[in-house]
XYZ file of C-alpha atoms in Angstrom:
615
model
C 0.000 0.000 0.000
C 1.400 3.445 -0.985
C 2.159 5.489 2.225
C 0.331 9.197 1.575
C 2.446 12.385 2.643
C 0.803 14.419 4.689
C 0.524 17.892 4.325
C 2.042 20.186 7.351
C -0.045 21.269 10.483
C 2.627 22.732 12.642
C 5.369 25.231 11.654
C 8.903 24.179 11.431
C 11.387 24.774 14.551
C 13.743 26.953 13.915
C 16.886 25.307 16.019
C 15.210 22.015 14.873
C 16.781 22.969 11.513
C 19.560 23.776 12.553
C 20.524 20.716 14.180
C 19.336 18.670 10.900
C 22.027 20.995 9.410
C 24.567 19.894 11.963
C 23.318 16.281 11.682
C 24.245 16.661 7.670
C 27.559 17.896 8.488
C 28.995 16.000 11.132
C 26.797 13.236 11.585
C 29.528 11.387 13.725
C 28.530 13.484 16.976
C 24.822 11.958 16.749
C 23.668 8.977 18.777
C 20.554 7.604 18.062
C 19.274 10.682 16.628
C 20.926 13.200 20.128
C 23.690 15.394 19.880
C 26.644 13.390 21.454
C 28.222 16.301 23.467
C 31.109 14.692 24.753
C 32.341 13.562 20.699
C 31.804 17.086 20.279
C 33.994 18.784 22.929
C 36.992 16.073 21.560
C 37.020 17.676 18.555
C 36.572 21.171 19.864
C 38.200 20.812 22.589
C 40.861 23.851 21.897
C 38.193 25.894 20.794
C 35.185 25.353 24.021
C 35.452 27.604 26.942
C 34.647 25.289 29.718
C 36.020 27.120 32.651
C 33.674 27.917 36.027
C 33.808 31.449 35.810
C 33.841 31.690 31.838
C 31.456 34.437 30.805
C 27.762 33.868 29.616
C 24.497 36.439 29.666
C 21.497 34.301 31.381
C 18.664 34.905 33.532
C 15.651 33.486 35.328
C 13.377 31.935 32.885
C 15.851 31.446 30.068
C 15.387 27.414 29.474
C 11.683 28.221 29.037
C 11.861 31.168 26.734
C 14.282 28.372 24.337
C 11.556 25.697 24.939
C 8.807 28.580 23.614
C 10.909 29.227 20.798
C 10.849 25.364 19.569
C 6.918 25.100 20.586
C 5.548 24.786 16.654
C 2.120 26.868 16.123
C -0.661 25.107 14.905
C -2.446 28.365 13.998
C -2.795 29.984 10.844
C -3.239 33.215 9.210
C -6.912 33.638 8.232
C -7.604 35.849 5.282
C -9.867 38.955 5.344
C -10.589 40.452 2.474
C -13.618 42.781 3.540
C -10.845 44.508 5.807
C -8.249 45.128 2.827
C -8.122 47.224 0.099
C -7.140 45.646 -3.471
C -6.484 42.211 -1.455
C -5.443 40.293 -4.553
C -2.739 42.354 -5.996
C -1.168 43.973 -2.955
C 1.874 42.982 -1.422
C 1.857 45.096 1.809
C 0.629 42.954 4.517
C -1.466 43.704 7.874
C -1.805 41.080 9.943
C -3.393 41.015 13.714
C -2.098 38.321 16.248
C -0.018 37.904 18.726
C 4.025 38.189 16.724
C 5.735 34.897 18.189
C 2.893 33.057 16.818
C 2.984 34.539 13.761
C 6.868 34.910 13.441
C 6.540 31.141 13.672
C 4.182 31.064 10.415
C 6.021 33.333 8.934
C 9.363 31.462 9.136
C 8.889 28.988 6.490
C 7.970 31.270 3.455
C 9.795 34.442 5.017
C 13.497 32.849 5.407
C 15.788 35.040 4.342
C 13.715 37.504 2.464
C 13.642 40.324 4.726
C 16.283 43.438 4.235
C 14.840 45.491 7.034
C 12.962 45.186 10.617
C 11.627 48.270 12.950
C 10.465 47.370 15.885
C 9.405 49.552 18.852
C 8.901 46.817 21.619
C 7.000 47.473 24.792
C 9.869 49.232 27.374
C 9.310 47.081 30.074
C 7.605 50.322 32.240
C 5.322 48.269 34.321
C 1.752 49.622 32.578
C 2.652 48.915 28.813
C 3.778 44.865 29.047
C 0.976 42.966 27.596
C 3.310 40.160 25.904
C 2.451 37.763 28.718
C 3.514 34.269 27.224
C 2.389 30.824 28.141
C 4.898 28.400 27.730
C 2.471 25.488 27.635
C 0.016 26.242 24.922
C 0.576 30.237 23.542
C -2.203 29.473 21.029
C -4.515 28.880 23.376
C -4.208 31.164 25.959
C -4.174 34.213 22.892
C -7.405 33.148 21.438
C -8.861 33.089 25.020
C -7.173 36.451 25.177
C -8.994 37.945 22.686
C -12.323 35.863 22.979
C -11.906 33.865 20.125
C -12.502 30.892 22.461
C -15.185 31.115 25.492
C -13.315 31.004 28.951
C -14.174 32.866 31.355
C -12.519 35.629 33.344
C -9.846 36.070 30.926
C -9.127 39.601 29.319
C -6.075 41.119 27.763
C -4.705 43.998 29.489
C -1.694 45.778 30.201
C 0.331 43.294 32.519
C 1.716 44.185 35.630
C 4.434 42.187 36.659
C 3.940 40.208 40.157
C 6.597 37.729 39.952
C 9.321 40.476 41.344
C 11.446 39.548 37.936
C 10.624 42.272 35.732
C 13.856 42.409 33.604
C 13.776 38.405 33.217
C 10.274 37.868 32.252
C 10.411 41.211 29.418
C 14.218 39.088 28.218
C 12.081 36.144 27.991
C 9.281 37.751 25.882
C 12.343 39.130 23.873
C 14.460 36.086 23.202
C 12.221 34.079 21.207
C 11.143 36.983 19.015
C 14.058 38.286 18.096
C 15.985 34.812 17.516
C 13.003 34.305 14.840
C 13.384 38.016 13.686
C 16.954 36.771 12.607
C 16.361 34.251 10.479
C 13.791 36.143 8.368
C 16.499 38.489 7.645
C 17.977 38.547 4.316
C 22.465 38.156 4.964
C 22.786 41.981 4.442
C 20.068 42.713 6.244
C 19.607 45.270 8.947
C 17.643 45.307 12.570
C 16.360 48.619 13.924
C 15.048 48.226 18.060
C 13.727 51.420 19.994
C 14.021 50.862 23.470
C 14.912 53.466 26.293
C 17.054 53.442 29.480
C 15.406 51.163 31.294
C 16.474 48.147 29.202
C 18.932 49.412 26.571
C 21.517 47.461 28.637
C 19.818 43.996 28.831
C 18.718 44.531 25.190
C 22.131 45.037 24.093
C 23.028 42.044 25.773
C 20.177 40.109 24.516
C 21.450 40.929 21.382
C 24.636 40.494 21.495
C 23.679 37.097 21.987
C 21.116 36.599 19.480
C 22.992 38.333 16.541
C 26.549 38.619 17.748
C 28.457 41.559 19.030
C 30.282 41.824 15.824
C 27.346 42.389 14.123
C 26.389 45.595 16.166
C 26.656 48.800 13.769
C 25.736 51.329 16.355
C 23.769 52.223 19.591
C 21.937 55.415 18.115
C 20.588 58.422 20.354
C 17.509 59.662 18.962
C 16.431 63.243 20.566
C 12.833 62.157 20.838
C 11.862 65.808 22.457
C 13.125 68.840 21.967
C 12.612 70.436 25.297
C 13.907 68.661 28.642
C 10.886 68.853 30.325
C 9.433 70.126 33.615
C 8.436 67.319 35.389
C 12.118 65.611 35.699
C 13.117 64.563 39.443
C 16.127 64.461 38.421
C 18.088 64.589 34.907
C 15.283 65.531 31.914
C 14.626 62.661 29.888
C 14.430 64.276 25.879
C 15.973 60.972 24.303
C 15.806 57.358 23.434
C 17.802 55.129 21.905
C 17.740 52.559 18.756
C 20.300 49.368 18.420
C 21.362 48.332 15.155
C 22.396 45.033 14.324
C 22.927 43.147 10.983
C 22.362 39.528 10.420
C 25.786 39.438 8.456
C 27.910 42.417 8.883
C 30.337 41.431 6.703
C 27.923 41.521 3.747
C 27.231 45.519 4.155
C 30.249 46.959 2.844
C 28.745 50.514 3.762
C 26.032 52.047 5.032
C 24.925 55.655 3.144
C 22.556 57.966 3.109
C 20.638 59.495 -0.002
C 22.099 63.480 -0.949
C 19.646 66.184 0.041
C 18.444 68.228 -1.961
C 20.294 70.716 -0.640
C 23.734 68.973 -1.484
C 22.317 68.312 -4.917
C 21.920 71.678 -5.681
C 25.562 71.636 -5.041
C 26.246 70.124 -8.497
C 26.010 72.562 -10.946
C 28.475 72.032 -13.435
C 28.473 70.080 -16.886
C 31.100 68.470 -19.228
C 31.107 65.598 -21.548
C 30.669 63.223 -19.244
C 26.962 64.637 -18.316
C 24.732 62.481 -19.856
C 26.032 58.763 -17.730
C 27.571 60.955 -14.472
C 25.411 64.007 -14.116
C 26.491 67.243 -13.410
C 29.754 67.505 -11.392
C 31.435 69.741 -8.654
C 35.010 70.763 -7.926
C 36.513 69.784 -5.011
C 40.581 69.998 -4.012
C 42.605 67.090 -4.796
C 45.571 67.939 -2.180
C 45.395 66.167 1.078
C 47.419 69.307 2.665
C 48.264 66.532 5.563
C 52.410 66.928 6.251
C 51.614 65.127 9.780
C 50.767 62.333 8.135
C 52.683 61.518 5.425
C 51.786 58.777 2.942
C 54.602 58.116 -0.072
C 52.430 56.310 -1.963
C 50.183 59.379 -2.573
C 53.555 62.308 -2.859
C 54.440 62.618 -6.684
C 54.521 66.224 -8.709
C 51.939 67.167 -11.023
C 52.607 69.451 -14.428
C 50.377 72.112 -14.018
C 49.022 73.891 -17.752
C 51.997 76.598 -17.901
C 54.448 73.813 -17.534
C 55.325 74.205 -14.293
C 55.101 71.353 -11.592
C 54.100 71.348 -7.892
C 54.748 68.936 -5.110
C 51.959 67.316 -2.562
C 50.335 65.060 -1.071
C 47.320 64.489 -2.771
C 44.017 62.176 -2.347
C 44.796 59.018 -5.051
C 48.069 57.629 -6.423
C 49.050 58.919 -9.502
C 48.263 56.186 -11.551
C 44.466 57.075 -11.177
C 45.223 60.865 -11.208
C 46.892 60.267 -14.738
C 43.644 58.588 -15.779
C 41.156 61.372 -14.957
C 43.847 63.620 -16.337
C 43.391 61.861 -19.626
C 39.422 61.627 -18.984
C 38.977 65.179 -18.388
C 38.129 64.884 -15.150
C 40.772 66.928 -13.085
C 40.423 71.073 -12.744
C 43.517 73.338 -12.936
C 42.298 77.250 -12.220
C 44.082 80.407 -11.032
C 42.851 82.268 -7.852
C 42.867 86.059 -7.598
C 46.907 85.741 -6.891
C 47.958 84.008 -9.794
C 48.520 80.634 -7.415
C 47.358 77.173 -9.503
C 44.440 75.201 -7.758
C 44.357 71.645 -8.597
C 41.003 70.245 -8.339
C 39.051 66.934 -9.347
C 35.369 66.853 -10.938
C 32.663 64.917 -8.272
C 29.755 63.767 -9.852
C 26.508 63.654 -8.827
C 25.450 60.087 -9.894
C 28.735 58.814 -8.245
C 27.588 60.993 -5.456
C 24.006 60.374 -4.814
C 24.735 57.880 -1.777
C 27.032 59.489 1.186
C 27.795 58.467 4.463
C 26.014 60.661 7.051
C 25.387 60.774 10.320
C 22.784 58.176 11.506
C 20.260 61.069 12.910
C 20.535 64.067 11.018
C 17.660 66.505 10.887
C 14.946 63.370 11.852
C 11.535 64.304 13.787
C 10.458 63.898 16.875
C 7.649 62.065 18.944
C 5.730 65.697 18.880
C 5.615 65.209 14.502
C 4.622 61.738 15.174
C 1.545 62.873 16.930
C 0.461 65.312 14.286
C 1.153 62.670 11.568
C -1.041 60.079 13.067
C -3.786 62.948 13.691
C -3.365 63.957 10.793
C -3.925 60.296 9.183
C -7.266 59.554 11.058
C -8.352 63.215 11.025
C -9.006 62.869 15.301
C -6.248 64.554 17.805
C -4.595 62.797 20.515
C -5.939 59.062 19.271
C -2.411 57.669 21.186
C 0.328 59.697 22.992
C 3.689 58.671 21.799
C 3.855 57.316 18.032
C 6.924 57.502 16.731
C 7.053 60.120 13.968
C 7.404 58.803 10.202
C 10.333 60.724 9.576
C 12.349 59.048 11.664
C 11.818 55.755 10.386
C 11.988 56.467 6.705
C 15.675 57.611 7.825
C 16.284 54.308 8.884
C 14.843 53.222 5.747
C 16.323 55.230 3.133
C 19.927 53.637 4.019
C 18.985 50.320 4.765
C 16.470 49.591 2.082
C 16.922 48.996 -1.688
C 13.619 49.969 -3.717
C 12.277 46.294 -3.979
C 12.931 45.577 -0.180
C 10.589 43.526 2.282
C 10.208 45.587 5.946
C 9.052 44.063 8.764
C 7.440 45.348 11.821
C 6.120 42.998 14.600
C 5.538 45.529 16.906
C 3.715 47.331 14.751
C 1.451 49.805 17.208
C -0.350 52.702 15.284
C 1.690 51.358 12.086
C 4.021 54.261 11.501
C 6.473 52.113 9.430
C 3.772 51.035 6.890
C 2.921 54.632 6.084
C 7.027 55.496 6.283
C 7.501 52.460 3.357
C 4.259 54.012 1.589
C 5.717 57.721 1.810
C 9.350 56.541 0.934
C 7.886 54.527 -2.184
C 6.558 57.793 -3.684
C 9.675 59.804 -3.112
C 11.564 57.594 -4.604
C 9.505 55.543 -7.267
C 10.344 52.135 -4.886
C 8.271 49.327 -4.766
C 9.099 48.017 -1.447
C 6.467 45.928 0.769
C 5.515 45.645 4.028
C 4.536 43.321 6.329
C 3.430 44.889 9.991
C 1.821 42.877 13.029
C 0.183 44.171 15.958
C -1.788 42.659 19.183
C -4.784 43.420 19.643
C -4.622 45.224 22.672
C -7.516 46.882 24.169
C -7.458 50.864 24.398
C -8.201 52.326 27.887
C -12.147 53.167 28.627
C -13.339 55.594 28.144
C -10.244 57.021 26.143
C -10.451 59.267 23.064
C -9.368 56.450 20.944
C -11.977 54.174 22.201
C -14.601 57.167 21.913
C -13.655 57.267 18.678
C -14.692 53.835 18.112
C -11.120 52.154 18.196
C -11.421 49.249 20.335
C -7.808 48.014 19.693
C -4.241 49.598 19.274
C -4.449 47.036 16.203
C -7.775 48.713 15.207
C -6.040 52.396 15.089
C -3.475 50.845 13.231
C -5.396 49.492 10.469
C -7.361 52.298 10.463
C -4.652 54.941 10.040
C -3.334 52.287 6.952
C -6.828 52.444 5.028
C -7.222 56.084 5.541
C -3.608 56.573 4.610
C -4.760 54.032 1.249
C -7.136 56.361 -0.035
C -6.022 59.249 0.606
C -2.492 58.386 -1.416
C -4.984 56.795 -4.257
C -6.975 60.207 -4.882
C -3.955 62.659 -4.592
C -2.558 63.847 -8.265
C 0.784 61.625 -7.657
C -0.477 58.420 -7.863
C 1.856 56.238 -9.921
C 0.318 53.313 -11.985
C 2.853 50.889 -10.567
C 2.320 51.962 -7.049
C 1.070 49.442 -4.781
C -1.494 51.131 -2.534
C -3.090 48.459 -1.128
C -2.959 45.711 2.131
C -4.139 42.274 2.918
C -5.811 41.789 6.361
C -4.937 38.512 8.199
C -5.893 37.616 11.464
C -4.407 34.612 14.065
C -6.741 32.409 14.420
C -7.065 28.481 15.457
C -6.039 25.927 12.729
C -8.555 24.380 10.167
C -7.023 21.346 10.375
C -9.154 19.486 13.501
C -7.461 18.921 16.746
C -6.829 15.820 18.407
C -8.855 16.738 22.001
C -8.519 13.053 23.565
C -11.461 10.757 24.546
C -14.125 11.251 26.708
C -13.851 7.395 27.854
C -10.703 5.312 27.242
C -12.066 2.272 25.831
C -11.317 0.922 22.031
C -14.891 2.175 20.974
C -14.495 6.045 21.557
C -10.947 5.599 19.853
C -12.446 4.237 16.931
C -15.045 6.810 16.639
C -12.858 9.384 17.379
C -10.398 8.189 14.640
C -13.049 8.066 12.258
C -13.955 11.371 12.836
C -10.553 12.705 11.880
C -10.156 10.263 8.761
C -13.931 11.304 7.710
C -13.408 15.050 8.453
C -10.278 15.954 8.971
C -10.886 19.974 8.914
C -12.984 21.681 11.547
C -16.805 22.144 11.268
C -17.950 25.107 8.634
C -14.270 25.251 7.028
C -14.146 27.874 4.324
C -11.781 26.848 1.140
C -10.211 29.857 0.695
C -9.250 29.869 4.510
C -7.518 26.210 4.193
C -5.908 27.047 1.172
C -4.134 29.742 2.702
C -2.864 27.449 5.452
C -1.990 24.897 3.630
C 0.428 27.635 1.581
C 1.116 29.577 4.420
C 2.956 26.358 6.410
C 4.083 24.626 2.647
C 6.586 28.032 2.873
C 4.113 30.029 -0.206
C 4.504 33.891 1.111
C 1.029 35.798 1.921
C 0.722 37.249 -1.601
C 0.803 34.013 -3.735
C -1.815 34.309 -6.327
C -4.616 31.785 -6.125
C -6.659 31.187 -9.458
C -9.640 28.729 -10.051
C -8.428 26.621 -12.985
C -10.427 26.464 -15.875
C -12.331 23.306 -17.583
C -12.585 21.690 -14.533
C -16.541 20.636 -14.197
C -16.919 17.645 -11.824
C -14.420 19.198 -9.166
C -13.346 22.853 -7.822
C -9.265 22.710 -8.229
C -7.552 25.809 -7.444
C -3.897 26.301 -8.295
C -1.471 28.303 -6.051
C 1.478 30.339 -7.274
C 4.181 32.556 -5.931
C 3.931 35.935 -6.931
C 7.192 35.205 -9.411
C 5.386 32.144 -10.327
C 8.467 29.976 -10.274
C 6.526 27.373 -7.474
C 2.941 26.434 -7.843
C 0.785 23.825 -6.846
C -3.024 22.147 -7.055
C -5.423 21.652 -4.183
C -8.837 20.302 -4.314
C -11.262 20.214 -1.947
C -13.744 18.105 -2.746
C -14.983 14.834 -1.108
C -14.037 13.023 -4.275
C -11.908 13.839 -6.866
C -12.138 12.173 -10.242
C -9.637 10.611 -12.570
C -11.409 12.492 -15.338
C -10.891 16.032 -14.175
C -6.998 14.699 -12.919
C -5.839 13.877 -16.166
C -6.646 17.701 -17.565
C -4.584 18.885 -15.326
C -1.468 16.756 -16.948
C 0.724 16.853 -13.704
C 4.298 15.578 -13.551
C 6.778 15.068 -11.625
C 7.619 18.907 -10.960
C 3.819 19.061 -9.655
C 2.627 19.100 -6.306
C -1.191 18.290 -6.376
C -3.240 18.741 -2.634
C -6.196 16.907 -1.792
C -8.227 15.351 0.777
C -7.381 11.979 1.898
C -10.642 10.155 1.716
C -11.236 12.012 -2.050
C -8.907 8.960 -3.506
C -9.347 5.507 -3.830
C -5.992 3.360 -3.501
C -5.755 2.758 -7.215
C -5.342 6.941 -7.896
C -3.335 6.763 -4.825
C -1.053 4.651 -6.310
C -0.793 6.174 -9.715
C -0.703 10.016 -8.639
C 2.043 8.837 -6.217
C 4.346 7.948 -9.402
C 2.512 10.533 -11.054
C 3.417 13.469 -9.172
C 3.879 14.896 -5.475
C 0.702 14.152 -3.466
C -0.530 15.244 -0.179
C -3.342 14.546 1.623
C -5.566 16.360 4.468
C-alpha cells in the first residue's frame, strides 16, 4: 500500500533545523538521533570555553523562553478580504495576532527575504507589558485572550508584573522573538530596536547574543523631544535610543545615506561626461596633511603653464593620470595668480554618502500630528513615533524592492514610512506589519472614537492613509497602494482533544472522525488554502486562481507571486480521474487533496505521477 504524505499542520522549529544541518555535516557526533556532546567537545576541545567562571548572559526563565521558541504553532493566518483594500494584488501585509505566533508562520515562506525590521517593543515600564507568554500552549491562551474561544474571566490587558522579575520575564518575551526576527532576515540585512534606558543594557546584551556583538553597527541616540521637560526629578529625559544590528555584517560593505536636496543643488556644473555621471562639482585634490605623510600618494603634477608642484594628494598617480586623460581633473588660477588643482565629483557617483545616523529626523511631537493627521481625530495615542524618523532608517537600509518588517507594529508608523518613501523615490518596497490586539483604555479618546484596539487604530490609520495616497494627483500606476488583512486564528485542520472514555470504541469513533473530516466544522476553502500555503513556505501574496475546464471538481492552483513554485489543491470529497488527467501533472507538480477524495488505485498512480498530499 502506498504510504500518503501528509501535508504540514505545525510550523517548522527553527533550532530544529539547525541541528538537521549539523546532523548533515557531522553526523559522527549523533547517537541515536541526540547530539553526542562529549564527541563534540573532543574535537573542539581547543576551541570550548569550559572554565567555572567563563562568561555567559542568562537569567531566570531562560530554558523556558528556548523551549517557547521550539513550541511549533498550529495556527494559521486567516484571510480577510472585507478589511483590505485591493487584497489580490497587494503585497503590503497587515496582519493582527499575537508576533511569536505569527513569526513562527512566517518562518517557512519568510526565510531570508527580509532586508529590514523596525520594531518599537513594549519598554518594560510596568503599565505597557501585555506580551504575557504561556509556555504550555501560547495558542490557546491568545485566542482566550482575545475571545476567540469562550473562557471565562480572561481579558487582555496591560500586565503588571507580580513575579518580582521584571527584567527576566520582558528578556524572555524578547528572546524568542528576536531569535526568529533573525532568520527572516535577508544576509545583508539590517535590525532597527527602539528601546529606552530602562532596558537598553539587557537589550544590548540580549542581542549580542542573538545576533553577535560583531554584528552591532551602532547604539543610536535619537532626541525624541526637543525640550527637557518640567516634570524631571532628576536629569530631563528628551531621548531614546535605537540598536542596530545586521544579520551578516560582513555583507554591508557601507552604510549611506541618499544626498539632500540641498547637497544636490551643489552640483552645478556640466562636461562631456553629463549624460552617464550628471552634473559635477570641484573639489581639491591635495590632502594638505604633512603630519601624516603617505609616499604612496607624494608625486609632482605638471600644471598647464608647464610648471610642476609637489603634494600630497588624495589618489596615487596612476588614477590621477587617468582622470587627467578623462577630463576629469580642474587646474584654475585664484585672484593671486597661485594654480588650484582640483578633481570633478559627480553627482550620480555621489548620490549615496555616508552621514550621520540622525541628522535633521523628527520627533515624537511630529509623530503625533502625523497620526492625527492620518485619522483626522487629535490625541488618538500619545507617543507614536514620527514617520520621519523611520523612513531615515529606511532610506539607508532599504533597496527599492525591499521587504520591511514590523512585529511591533502599534499605530503602524512604518507602513505609512515604506508608503511615503515609495513615492519619493519611485520604490516598490512591501511591508509586512503585526500588531496585538490590545484593548485601548475606557473611556479614552481612541476608544470614543470607536477604536477598540491599538491594532484597530493601526489598520485604520493604513486604510485612511490608502485612499487618501490613491486620490492625490501623484499616484503612480505601478504603485502598490493596497494591504491584505490577516488575522491569528485556530487551525482548520481538527485537533486531536482526547477521549471522553478510554475504551477501544471512543478511539475508533474518534479516529473516524478525523479520517472522515479531517478539517474543523464550517471550514471555508479559501481559509484552508491559505494554510496549507502559508505552512508549505508560499509567502502571503501568492496568487490563487480557479483553474479552468474543470466541471466535476473545484481545483484551485497556487502560485508565488514570481510564479516559479505552484501547486493544485482540491477540496472536494471526491476527486475524479477524469478532471486529474486535464490537469497533466508531472513530476515537478505538487497536487493537494483530501485523503478520503482517492481511492488506492489513484493513490497509487498520482504517487508515481506526481507529489501528493493529503488532508
Amino acid at each position: 500500500m502506498t504510504r500518503l504524505n501528509k501535508v504540514e499542520r505545525l510550523t517548522p522549529s527553527a533550532i530544529n533545523e539547525r541541528i538537521e544541518v549539523l546532523k548533515k555535516m557531522f553526523p559522527e557526533f549523533f547517537t541515536e538521533g541526540k547530539l553526542d556532546v562529549p564527541k563534540l567537545q573532543e574535537l573542539l576541545a581547543e576551541n570550548i570555553e569550559d572554565g567555572a567562571e567563563r562568561y555567559h548572559f542568562t537569567w531566570t526563565g531562560k530554558r523556558d523562553a528556548i523551549q517557547l521558541l521550539q513550541t511549533p504553532t498550529r495556527a494559521t493566518l486567516t484571510p480577510c478580504p472585507e478589511e483590505s483594500v485591493d487584497f489580490d494584488a497587494t503585497g503590503n501585509v497587515f496582519i493582527q495576532g499575537d508576533n511569536l505566533e505569527v513569526l513562527k508562520l512566517l518562518y517557512k515562506p519568510y526565510f531570508g527575504k527580509v532586508k529590514a525590521i523596525y520594531i518599537d517593543p513594549p519598554y518594560n515600564r510596568g503599565g505597557d507589558y501585555v506580551y504575557n507568554d504561556n509556555y504550555t500552549d501560547p495558542l490557546n491562551t491568545y485566542l482566550q485572550l482575545t475571545a476567540q474561544k469562550d473562557e471565562e474571566g480572561n481579558r487582555l490587558t496591560s500586565n503588571v508584573e507580580k513575579s518580582g522579575r521584571y527584567h527576566s520575564s520582558w528578556l524572555s518575551m524578547m528572546y524568542p522573538r528576536l531569535f526568529l526576527a533573525r532568520q527572516l532576515l535577508r544576509n545583508d540585512g539590517i535590525i532597527f530596536v527602539s528601546i529606552d534606558d530602562y532596558e537598553i543594557h539587557n537589550l544590548r546584551m540580549l542581542m549580542n547574543e542573538v545576533f553577535g556583538e560583531e554584528n552591532l553597527f551602532q547604539q543610536v541616540v535619537w532626541q525624541r523631544h526637543a525640550g527637557g521637560g518640567n516634570n524631571a526629578k532628576y536629569f530631563a529625559v528628551d531621548h531614546e535610543y535605537i540598536l542596530v544590528y545586521a544579520k551578516n555584517k560582513q555583507d554591508i560593505p557601507t552604510l549611506k545615506l541618499p544626498l539632500s536636496d540641498k547637497q544636490k543643488a551643489e552640483y552645478t556644473e556640466k562636461d562631456e561626461w553629463y549624460s552617464t555621471l550628471g552634473p559635477y562639482k570641484v573639489r581639491s585634490f591635495p590632502q594638505n596633511r604633512p603630519a601624516n605623510p603617505r609616499p604612496g600618494l607624494q608625486y609632482h603634477i605638471e600644471l598647464p603653464d608647464g610648471t610642476k608642484v609637489f603634494d600630497q594628494w588624495k589618489w596615487q598617480e596612476s588614477r590621477f593620470l587617468e582622470a587627467k586623460a578623462q577630463n576629469k581633473m580642474v587646474f584654475t588660477k585664484d585672484n593671486n595668480g597661485k594654480w588650484r588643482v582640483g578633481y570633478k565629483k559627480y553627482l550620480n557617483e555621489s548620490d549615496r554618502l555616508p552621514r550621520s545616523l540622525l541628522t535633521q529626523v523628527e520627533r515624537n511631537v511630529e509623530g503625533k500630528k502625523q497620526l492625527s493627521a492620518v485619522l483626522e481625530e487629535p490625541n488618538i495615542l500619545n507617543n507614536p513615533k514620527p514617520v520621519g524618523l523611520i523612513k531615515h532608517l529606511l532610506e539607508f537600509s532599504t533597496d527599492p524592492d525591499s521587504l520591511v518588517v514590523d512585529f511591533f507594529a502599534g499605530s503602524c508608523t512604518t507602513a505609512q514610512a515604506v508608503l511615503e518613501l515609495n513615492r519619493a523615490d519611485n520604490g516598490n518596497r512591501k511591508f509586512i506589519v503585526v500588531q496585538l490586539p490590545e484593548p485601548t483604555p475606557e473611556k479614552s479618546i481612541a476608544r470614543n472614537a470607536g477604536y477598540e484596539t491599538i491594532s484597530d487604530i493601526g489598520m485604520g490609520r493604513i486604510q485612511r492613509l490608502l485612499n487618501k495616497m490613491r486620490t492625490g494627483n501623484l499616484f503612480r500606476e505601478a504603485e502598490d497602494l493596497g494591504v491584505k488583512v490577516f488575522k491569528l486564528t485556530e487551525s482548520n485542520y481538527r485537533q486531536w482533544n482526547g477521549v471522553a472514555e478510554s475504551n477501544a470504541e471512543s478511539y475508533e469513533n474518534q479516529l473516524r472522525l478525523f479520517a472522515d473530516n479531517p478539517l474543523v466544522d464550517q471550514w471555508i476553502p479559501k481559509n484552508v488554502i491559505y494554510e496549507v500555503s502559508i505552512k508549505e513556505g508560499y509567502q502571503l501574496d501568492c496568487l490563487i486562481k480557479q483553474v479552468d475546464g474543470i466541471k466535476q471538481n473545484t481545483i484551485f492552483q497556487v502560485s508565488s507571486r514570481d510564479e516559479i513554485q505552484t501547486f493544485y489543491i482540491c477540496l472536494d470529497a471526491e476527486l475524479f480521474q477524469d478532471e486529474i488527467d486535464k490537469l497533466k501533472l508531472t513530476n515537478d507538480h505538487l497536487l493537494v487533496c483530501l485523503d478520503k477524495a482517492l481511492d488506492d488505485t489513484q493513490v497509487a498512480n498520482l504517487a508515481l505521477q506526481c507529489r501528493l498530499k493529503t488532508i
